[in-house]
Short mmCIF file of C-alpha atoms in Angstrom, two decimals:
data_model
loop_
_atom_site.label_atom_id
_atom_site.label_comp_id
_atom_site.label_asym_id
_atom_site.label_seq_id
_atom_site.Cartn_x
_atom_site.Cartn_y
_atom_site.Cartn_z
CA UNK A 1 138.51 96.09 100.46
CA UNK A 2 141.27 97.86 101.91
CA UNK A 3 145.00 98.06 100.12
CA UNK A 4 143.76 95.06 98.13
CA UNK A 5 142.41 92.97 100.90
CA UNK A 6 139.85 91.58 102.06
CA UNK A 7 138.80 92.98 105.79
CA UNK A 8 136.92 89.49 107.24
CA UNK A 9 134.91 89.78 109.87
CA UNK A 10 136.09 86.52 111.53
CA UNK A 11 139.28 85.88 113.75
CA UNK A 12 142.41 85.08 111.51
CA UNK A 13 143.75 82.16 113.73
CA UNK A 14 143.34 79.66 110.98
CA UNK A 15 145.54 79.38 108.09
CA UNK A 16 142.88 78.82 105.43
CA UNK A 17 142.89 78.14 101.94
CA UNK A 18 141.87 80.09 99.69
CA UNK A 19 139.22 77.40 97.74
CA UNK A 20 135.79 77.24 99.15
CA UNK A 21 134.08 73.88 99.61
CA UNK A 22 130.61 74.01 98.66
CA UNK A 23 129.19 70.19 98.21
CA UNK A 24 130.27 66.95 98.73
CA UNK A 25 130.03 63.16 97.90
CA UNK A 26 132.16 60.37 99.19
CA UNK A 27 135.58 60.78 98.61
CA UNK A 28 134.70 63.59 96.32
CA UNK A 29 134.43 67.35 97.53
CA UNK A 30 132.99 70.31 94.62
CA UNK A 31 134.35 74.31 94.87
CA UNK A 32 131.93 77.19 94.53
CA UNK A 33 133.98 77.14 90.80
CA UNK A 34 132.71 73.63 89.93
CA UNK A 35 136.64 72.47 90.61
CA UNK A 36 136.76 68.64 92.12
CA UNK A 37 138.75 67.11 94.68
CA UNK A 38 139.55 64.05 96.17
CA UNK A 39 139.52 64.74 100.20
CA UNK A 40 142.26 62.79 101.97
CA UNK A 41 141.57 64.97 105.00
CA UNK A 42 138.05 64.01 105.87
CA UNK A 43 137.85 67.21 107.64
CA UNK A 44 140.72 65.96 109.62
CA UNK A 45 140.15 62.35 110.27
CA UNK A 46 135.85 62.93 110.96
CA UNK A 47 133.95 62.28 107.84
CA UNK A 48 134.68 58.67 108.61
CA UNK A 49 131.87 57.48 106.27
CA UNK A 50 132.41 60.05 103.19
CA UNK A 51 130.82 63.68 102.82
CA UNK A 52 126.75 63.19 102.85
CA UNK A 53 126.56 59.45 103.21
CA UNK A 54 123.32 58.27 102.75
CA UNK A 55 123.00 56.91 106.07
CA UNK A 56 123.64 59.52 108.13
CA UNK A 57 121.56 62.41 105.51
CA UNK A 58 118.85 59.84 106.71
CA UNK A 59 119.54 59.78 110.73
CA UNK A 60 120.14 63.90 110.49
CA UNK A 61 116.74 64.18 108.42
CA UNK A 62 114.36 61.87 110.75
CA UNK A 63 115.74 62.80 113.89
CA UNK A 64 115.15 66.95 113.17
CA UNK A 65 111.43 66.35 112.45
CA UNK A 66 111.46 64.76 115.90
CA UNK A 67 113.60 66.33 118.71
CA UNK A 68 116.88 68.70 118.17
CA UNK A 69 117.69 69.73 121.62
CA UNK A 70 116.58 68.39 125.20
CA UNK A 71 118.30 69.21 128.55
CA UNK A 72 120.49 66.21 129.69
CA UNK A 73 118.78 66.67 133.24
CA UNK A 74 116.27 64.51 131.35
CA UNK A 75 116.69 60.62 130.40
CA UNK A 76 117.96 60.10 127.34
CA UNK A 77 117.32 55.97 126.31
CA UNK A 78 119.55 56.93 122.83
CA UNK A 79 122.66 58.42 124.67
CA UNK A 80 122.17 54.78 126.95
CA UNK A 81 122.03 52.72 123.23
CA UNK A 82 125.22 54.66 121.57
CA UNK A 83 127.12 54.05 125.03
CA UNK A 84 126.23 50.33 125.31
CA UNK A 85 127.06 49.93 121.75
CA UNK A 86 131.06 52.22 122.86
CA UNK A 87 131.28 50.03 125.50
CA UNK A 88 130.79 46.86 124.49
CA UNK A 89 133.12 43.83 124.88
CA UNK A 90 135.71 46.70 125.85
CA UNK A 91 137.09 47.13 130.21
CA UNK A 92 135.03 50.23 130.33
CA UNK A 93 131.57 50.39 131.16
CA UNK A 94 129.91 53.65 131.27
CA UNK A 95 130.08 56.92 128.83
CA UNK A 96 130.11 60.58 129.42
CA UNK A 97 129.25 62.54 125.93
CA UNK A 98 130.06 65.94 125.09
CA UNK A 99 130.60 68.07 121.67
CA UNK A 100 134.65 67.95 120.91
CA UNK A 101 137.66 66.21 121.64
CA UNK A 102 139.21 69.13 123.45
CA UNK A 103 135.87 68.50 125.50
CA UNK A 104 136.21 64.95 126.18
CA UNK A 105 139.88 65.55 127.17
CA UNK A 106 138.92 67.88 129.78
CA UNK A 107 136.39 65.37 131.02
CA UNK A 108 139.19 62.56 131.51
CA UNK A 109 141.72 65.02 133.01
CA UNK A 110 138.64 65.79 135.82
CA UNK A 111 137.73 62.52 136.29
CA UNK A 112 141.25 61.01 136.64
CA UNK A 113 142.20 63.98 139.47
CA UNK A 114 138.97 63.73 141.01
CA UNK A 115 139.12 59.48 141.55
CA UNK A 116 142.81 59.73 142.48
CA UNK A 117 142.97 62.59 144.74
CA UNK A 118 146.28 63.57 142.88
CA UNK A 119 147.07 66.35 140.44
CA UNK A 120 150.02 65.56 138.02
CA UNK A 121 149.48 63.60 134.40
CA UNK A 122 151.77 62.37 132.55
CA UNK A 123 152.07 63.58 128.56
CA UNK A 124 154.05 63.42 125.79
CA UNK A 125 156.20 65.48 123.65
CA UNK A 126 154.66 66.39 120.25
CA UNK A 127 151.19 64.96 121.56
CA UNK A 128 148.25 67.10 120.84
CA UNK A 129 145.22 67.68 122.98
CA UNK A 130 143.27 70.22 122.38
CA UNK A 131 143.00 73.73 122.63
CA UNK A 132 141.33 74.36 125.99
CA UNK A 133 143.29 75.29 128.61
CA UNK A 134 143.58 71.81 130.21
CA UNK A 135 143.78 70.08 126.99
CA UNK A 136 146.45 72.67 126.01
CA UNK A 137 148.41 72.43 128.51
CA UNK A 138 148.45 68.54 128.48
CA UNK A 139 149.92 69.03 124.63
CA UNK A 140 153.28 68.67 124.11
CA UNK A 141 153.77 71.14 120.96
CA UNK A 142 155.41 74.35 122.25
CA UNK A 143 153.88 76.30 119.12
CA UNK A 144 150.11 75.50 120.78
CA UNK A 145 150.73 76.77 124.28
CA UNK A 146 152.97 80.02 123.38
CA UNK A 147 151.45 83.42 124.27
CA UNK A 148 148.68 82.05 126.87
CA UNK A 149 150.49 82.97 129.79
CA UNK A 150 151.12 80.38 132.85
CA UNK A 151 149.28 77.34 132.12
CA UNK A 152 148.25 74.61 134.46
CA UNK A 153 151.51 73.26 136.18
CA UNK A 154 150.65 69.48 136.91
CA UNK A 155 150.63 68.17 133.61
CA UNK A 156 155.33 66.47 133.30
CA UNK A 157 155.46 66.27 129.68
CA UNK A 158 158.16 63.42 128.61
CA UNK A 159 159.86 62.37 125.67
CA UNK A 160 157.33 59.78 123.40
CA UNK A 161 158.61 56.28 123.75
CA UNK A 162 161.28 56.58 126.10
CA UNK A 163 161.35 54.34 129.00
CA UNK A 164 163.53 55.79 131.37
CA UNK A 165 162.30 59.16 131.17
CA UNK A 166 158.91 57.61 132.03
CA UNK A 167 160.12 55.40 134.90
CA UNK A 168 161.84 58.83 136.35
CA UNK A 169 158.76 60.67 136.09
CA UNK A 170 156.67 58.36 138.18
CA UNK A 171 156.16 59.59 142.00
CA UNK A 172 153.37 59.22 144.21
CA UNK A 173 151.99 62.37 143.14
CA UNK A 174 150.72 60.79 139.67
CA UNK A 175 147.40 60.25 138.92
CA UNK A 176 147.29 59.01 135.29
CA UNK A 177 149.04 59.10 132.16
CA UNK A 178 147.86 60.95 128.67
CA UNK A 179 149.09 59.51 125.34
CA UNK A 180 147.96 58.83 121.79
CA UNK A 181 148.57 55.20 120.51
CA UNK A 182 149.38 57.42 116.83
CA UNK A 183 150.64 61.01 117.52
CA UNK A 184 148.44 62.31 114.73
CA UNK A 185 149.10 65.98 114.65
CA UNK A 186 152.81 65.09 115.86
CA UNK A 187 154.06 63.33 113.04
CA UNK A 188 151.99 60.41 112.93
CA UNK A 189 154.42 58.08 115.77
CA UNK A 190 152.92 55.35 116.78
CA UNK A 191 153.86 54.01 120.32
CA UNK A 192 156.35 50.98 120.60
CA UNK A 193 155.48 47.76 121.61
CA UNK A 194 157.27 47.65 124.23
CA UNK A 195 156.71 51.28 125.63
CA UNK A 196 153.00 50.18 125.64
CA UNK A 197 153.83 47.31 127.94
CA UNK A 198 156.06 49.33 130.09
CA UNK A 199 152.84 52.13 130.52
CA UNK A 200 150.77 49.46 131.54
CA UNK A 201 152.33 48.14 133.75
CA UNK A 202 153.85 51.20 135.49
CA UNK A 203 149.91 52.32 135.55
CA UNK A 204 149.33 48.85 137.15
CA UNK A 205 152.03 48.87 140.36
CA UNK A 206 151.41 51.99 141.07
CA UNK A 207 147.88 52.81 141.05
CA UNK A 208 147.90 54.91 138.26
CA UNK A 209 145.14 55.39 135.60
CA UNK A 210 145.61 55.41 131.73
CA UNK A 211 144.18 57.25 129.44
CA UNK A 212 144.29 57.18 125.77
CA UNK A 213 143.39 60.00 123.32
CA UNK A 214 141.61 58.30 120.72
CA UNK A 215 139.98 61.43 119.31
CA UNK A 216 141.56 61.28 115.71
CA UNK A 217 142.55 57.05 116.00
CA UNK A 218 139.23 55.79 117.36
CA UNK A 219 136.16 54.60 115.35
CA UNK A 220 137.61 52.49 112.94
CA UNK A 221 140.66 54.85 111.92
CA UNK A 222 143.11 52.56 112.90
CA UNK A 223 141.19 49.15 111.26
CA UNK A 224 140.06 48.56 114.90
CA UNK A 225 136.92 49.51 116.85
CA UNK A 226 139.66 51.67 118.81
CA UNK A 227 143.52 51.96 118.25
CA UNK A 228 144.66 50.52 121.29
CA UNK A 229 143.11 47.24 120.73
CA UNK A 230 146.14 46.57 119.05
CA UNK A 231 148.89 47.51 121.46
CA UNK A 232 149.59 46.01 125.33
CA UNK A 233 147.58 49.44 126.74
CA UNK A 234 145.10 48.37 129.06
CA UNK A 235 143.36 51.86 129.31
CA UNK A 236 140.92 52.82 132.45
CA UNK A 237 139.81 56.10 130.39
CA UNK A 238 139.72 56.67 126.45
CA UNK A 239 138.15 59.98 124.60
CA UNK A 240 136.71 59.87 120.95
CA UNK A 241 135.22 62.35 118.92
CA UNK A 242 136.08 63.25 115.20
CA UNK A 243 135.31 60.04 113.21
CA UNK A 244 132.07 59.10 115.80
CA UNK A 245 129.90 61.80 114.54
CA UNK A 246 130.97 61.38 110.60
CA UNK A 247 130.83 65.09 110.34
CA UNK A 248 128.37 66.24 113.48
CA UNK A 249 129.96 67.28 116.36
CA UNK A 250 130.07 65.07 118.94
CA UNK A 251 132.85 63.80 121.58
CA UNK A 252 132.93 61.29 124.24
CA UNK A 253 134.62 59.72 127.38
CA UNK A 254 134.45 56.10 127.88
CA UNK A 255 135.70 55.09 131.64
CA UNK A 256 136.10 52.11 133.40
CA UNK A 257 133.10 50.60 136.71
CA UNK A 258 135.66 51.66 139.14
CA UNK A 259 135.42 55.43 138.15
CA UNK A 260 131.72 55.49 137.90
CA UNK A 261 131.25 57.08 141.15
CA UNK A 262 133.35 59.62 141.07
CA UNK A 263 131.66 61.50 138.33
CA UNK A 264 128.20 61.98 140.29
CA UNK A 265 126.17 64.92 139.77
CA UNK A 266 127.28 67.98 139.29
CA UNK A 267 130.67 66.76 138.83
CA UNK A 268 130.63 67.57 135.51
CA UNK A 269 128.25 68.53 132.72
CA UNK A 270 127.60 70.35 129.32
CA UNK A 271 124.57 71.71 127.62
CA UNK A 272 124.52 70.56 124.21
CA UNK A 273 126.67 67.29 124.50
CA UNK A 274 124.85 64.13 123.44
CA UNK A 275 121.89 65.91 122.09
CA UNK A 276 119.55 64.32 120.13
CA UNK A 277 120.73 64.80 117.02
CA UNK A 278 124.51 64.53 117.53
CA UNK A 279 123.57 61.10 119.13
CA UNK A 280 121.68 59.89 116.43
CA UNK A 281 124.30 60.82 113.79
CA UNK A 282 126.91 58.87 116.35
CA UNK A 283 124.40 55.78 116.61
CA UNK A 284 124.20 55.38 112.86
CA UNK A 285 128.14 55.51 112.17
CA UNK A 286 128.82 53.31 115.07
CA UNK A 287 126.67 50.52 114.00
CA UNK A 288 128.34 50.92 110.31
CA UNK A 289 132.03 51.06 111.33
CA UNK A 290 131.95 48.21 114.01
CA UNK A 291 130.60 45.40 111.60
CA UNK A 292 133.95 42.97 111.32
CA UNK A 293 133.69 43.19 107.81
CA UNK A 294 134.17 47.31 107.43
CA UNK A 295 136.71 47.06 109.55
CA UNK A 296 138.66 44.23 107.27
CA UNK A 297 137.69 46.40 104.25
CA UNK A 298 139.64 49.86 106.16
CA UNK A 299 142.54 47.06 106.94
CA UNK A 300 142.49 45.60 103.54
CA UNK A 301 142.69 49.69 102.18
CA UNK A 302 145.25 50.42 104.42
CA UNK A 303 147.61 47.47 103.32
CA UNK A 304 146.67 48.42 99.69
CA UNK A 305 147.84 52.25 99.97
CA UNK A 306 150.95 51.11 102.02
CA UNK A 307 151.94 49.00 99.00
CA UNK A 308 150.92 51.17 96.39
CA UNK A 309 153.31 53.97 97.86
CA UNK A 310 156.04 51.82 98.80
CA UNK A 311 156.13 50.72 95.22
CA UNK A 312 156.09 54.45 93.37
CA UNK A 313 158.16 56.20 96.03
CA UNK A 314 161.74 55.65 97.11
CA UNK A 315 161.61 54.36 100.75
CA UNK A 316 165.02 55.63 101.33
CA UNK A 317 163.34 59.22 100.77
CA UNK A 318 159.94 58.52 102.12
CA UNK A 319 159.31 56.39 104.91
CA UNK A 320 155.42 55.53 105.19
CA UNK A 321 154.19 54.89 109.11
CA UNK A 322 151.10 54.76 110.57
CA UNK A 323 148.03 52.63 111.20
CA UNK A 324 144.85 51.91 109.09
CA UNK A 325 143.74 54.92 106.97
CA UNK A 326 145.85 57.44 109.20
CA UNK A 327 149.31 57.33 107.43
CA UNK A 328 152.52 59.63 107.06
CA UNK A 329 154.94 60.21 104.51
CA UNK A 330 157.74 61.69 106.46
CA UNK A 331 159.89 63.40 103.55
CA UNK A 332 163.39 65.32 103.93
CA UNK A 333 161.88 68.62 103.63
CA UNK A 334 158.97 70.87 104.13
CA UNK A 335 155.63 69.22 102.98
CA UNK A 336 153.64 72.35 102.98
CA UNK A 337 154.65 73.13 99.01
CA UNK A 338 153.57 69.65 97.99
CA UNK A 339 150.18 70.19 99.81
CA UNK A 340 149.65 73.14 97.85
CA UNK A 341 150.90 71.54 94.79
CA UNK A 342 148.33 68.48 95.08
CA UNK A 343 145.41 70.99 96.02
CA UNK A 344 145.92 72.50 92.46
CA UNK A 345 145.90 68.76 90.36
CA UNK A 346 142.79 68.05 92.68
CA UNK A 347 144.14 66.34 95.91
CA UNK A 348 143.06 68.02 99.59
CA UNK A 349 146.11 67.00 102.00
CA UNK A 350 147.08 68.04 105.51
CA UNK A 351 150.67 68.00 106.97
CA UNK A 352 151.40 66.47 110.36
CA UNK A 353 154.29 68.41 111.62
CA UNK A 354 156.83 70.26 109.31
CA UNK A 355 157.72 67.42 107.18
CA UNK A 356 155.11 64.67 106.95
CA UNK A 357 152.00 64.55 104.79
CA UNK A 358 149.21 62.87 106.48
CA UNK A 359 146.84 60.65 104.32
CA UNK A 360 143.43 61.10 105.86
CA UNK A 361 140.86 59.27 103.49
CA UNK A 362 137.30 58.53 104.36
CA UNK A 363 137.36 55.40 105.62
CA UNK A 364 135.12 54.26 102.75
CA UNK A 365 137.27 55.42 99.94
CA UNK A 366 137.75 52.96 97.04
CA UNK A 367 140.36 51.23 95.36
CA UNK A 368 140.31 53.85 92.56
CA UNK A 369 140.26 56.89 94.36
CA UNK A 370 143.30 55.49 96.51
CA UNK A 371 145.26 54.88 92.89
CA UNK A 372 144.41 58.12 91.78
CA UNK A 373 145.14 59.97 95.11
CA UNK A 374 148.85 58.37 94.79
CA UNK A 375 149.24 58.87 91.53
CA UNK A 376 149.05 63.10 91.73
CA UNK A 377 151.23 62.55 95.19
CA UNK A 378 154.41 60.35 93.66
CA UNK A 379 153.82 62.81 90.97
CA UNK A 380 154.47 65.73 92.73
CA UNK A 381 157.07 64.08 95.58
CA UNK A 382 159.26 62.49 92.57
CA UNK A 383 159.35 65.43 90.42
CA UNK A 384 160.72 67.50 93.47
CA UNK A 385 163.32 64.90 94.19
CA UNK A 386 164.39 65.05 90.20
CA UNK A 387 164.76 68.96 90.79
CA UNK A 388 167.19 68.37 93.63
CA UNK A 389 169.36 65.94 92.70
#
């Protein structure tokens, strides 16, 4: 101690809270003071199946008494089984797996250069990434790539949604385009219908790849296997991580059979991506979250929570957007105090820009935890708007 404070040993370049998690169940997350809380964060949109599911305490447990780590210049018959299962009635075909988004974005960004021969890539303002220096600079949030210096130059990032500014940004030089089908960390935008026609078929006349960030959207999020099932984006290259390993870390890159051969050996590689155990965490939540009925039940809870806000909040003062169980309440002010409000009455939130609190709830939450979840929220969000009118 030191003037009052605590000296930590660790980098300070996360804003933590000051409550430390010590257990979980479900929906339900325990402090080291006995304090519950419903988690409508899920660890940002990756305990997809609830803290400790049974399930996946099972895979974890059998698959540690077995193998925990084998180099991937071996054959691995369980990475072939989760990709098969990825890949599956979808237009790509083979799977790269690695340990993070960030990582699976830097796969696609190699892969898309190294088919095309080109160098630039299309983003989007208020898109997010990753942290990695390709993945970074392909963000379009100025407050992640400040204070890194010059960052890679081909990535033209463009205003979300806007036609023309895409149309003027296409030139010979492009070899794909980078967006999110839900700007998660951005606000929570979804893309337009008809911007998602108009990137296809740019991307089509001109030779240019697609790929879609599906880290925080895919595996179920959205109420589909994968979030652009339900827009006009035919992509040749999507990345998932987050919600695929339920709480392990674990990332992939799903790509089209025309890119196959362009990401030969040594192309590209990692040490501890798909290992044995991340893969048989990824296995087990895959063959949960793809059954049709889960994903009605996620749809069904989506359509439920929509309601149930519409009807205790103004929608004049809080518009509700998003997809599935990865919503925003876009308010007129900063959300940050009403995080920290709900944290006290027992509700774990996370913002999504300034003024938007994103509703992240294990996709397996129930009916009851949703009401209750609202309930603290309107609470909170109505009693703020009595003290400023």
């Amino acid at each position: 101690m030191r003037g009052g404070f605590h000296l930590s040993t660790l980098f300070q370049n996360y804003a933590r809270r000051s409550i430390h998690l010590v257990k979980g169940s479900g929906t339900v997350v325990t402090d080291d003071k006995g304090q519950d809380y419903l988690d409508f964060t899920s660890g940002i949109a990756v305990v997809s199946l609830g803290h400790a599911h049974h399930a996946l305490v099972k895979a974890v447990k059998q698959q540690s008494e077995k193998l925990w780590h084998v180099s991937n210049l071996f054959e691995s018959p369980e990475q072939e089984l989760v990709a098969e299962k990825l890949v599956r009635d979808t237009p790509f075909s083979h799977a790269f797996f690695c340990n993070s988004g960030a990582e699976a974005n830097e796969a696609a960004i190699k892969l898309a250069r190294k088919h095309t021969q080109k160098n630039v890539i299309i983003t989007f303002e208020q898109s997010f990434h990753g942290r990695t220096f390709g993945a970074m600079s392909a963000t379009g949030q100025a407050k992640v790539r400040e204070g890194f210096g010059p960052l890679l130059e081909t990535f033209r990032i463009i205003p979300y949604n806007d036609e023309e500014q895409l149309e003027a940004a296409i030139d010979g030089d492009v070899a794909a385009i980078m967006l999110e089908v839900i700007q998660g960390e951005g606000g929570v935008h979804q893309v337009d219908p008809g911007f998602a026609q108009k990137v296809t078929d740019i991307c089509k006349s001109n030779g240019i790849l697609l790929i879609v960030d599906e880290v925080q959207t895919g595996i179920g999020r959205t109420g589909t296997r994968y979030a652009y099932e339900q827009t006009a984006l035919e992509p040749d290259i999507i990345t998932l991580a987050k919600g695929l390993g339920g709480g392990f870390p674990i990332g992939a890159m799903l790509g089209s059979k025309e890119l196959f051969h362009s990401f030969g050996p040594g192309s590209h590689g990692t040490t501890f991506g798909g290992n044995p155990l991340a893969v048989a965490v990824a296995q087990t939540v895959v063959d949960i979250v793809f059954k049709k009925k889960f994903l009605e039940e996620v749809e069904d809870k989506s359509n439920y929570l929509i309601e149930k806000i519409q009807t205790v909040l103004p929608q004049e003062q809080f518009a509700v957007r998003g997809a599935g169980l990865l919503l925003g309440i876009e308010c007129d002010e900063d959300v940050l105090p009403f995080i920290q409000q709900a944290e006290k009455a027992g509700l774990l939130l996370v913002q999504a820009g300034v003024n938007v609190v994103r509703l992240l709830p294990p996709l397996t939450v129930t009916y009851e935890e949703i009401d209750q979840a609202v309930d603290i929220l309107a609470a909170i969000l109505l009693k703020e708007q009595i003290a400023h009118s």
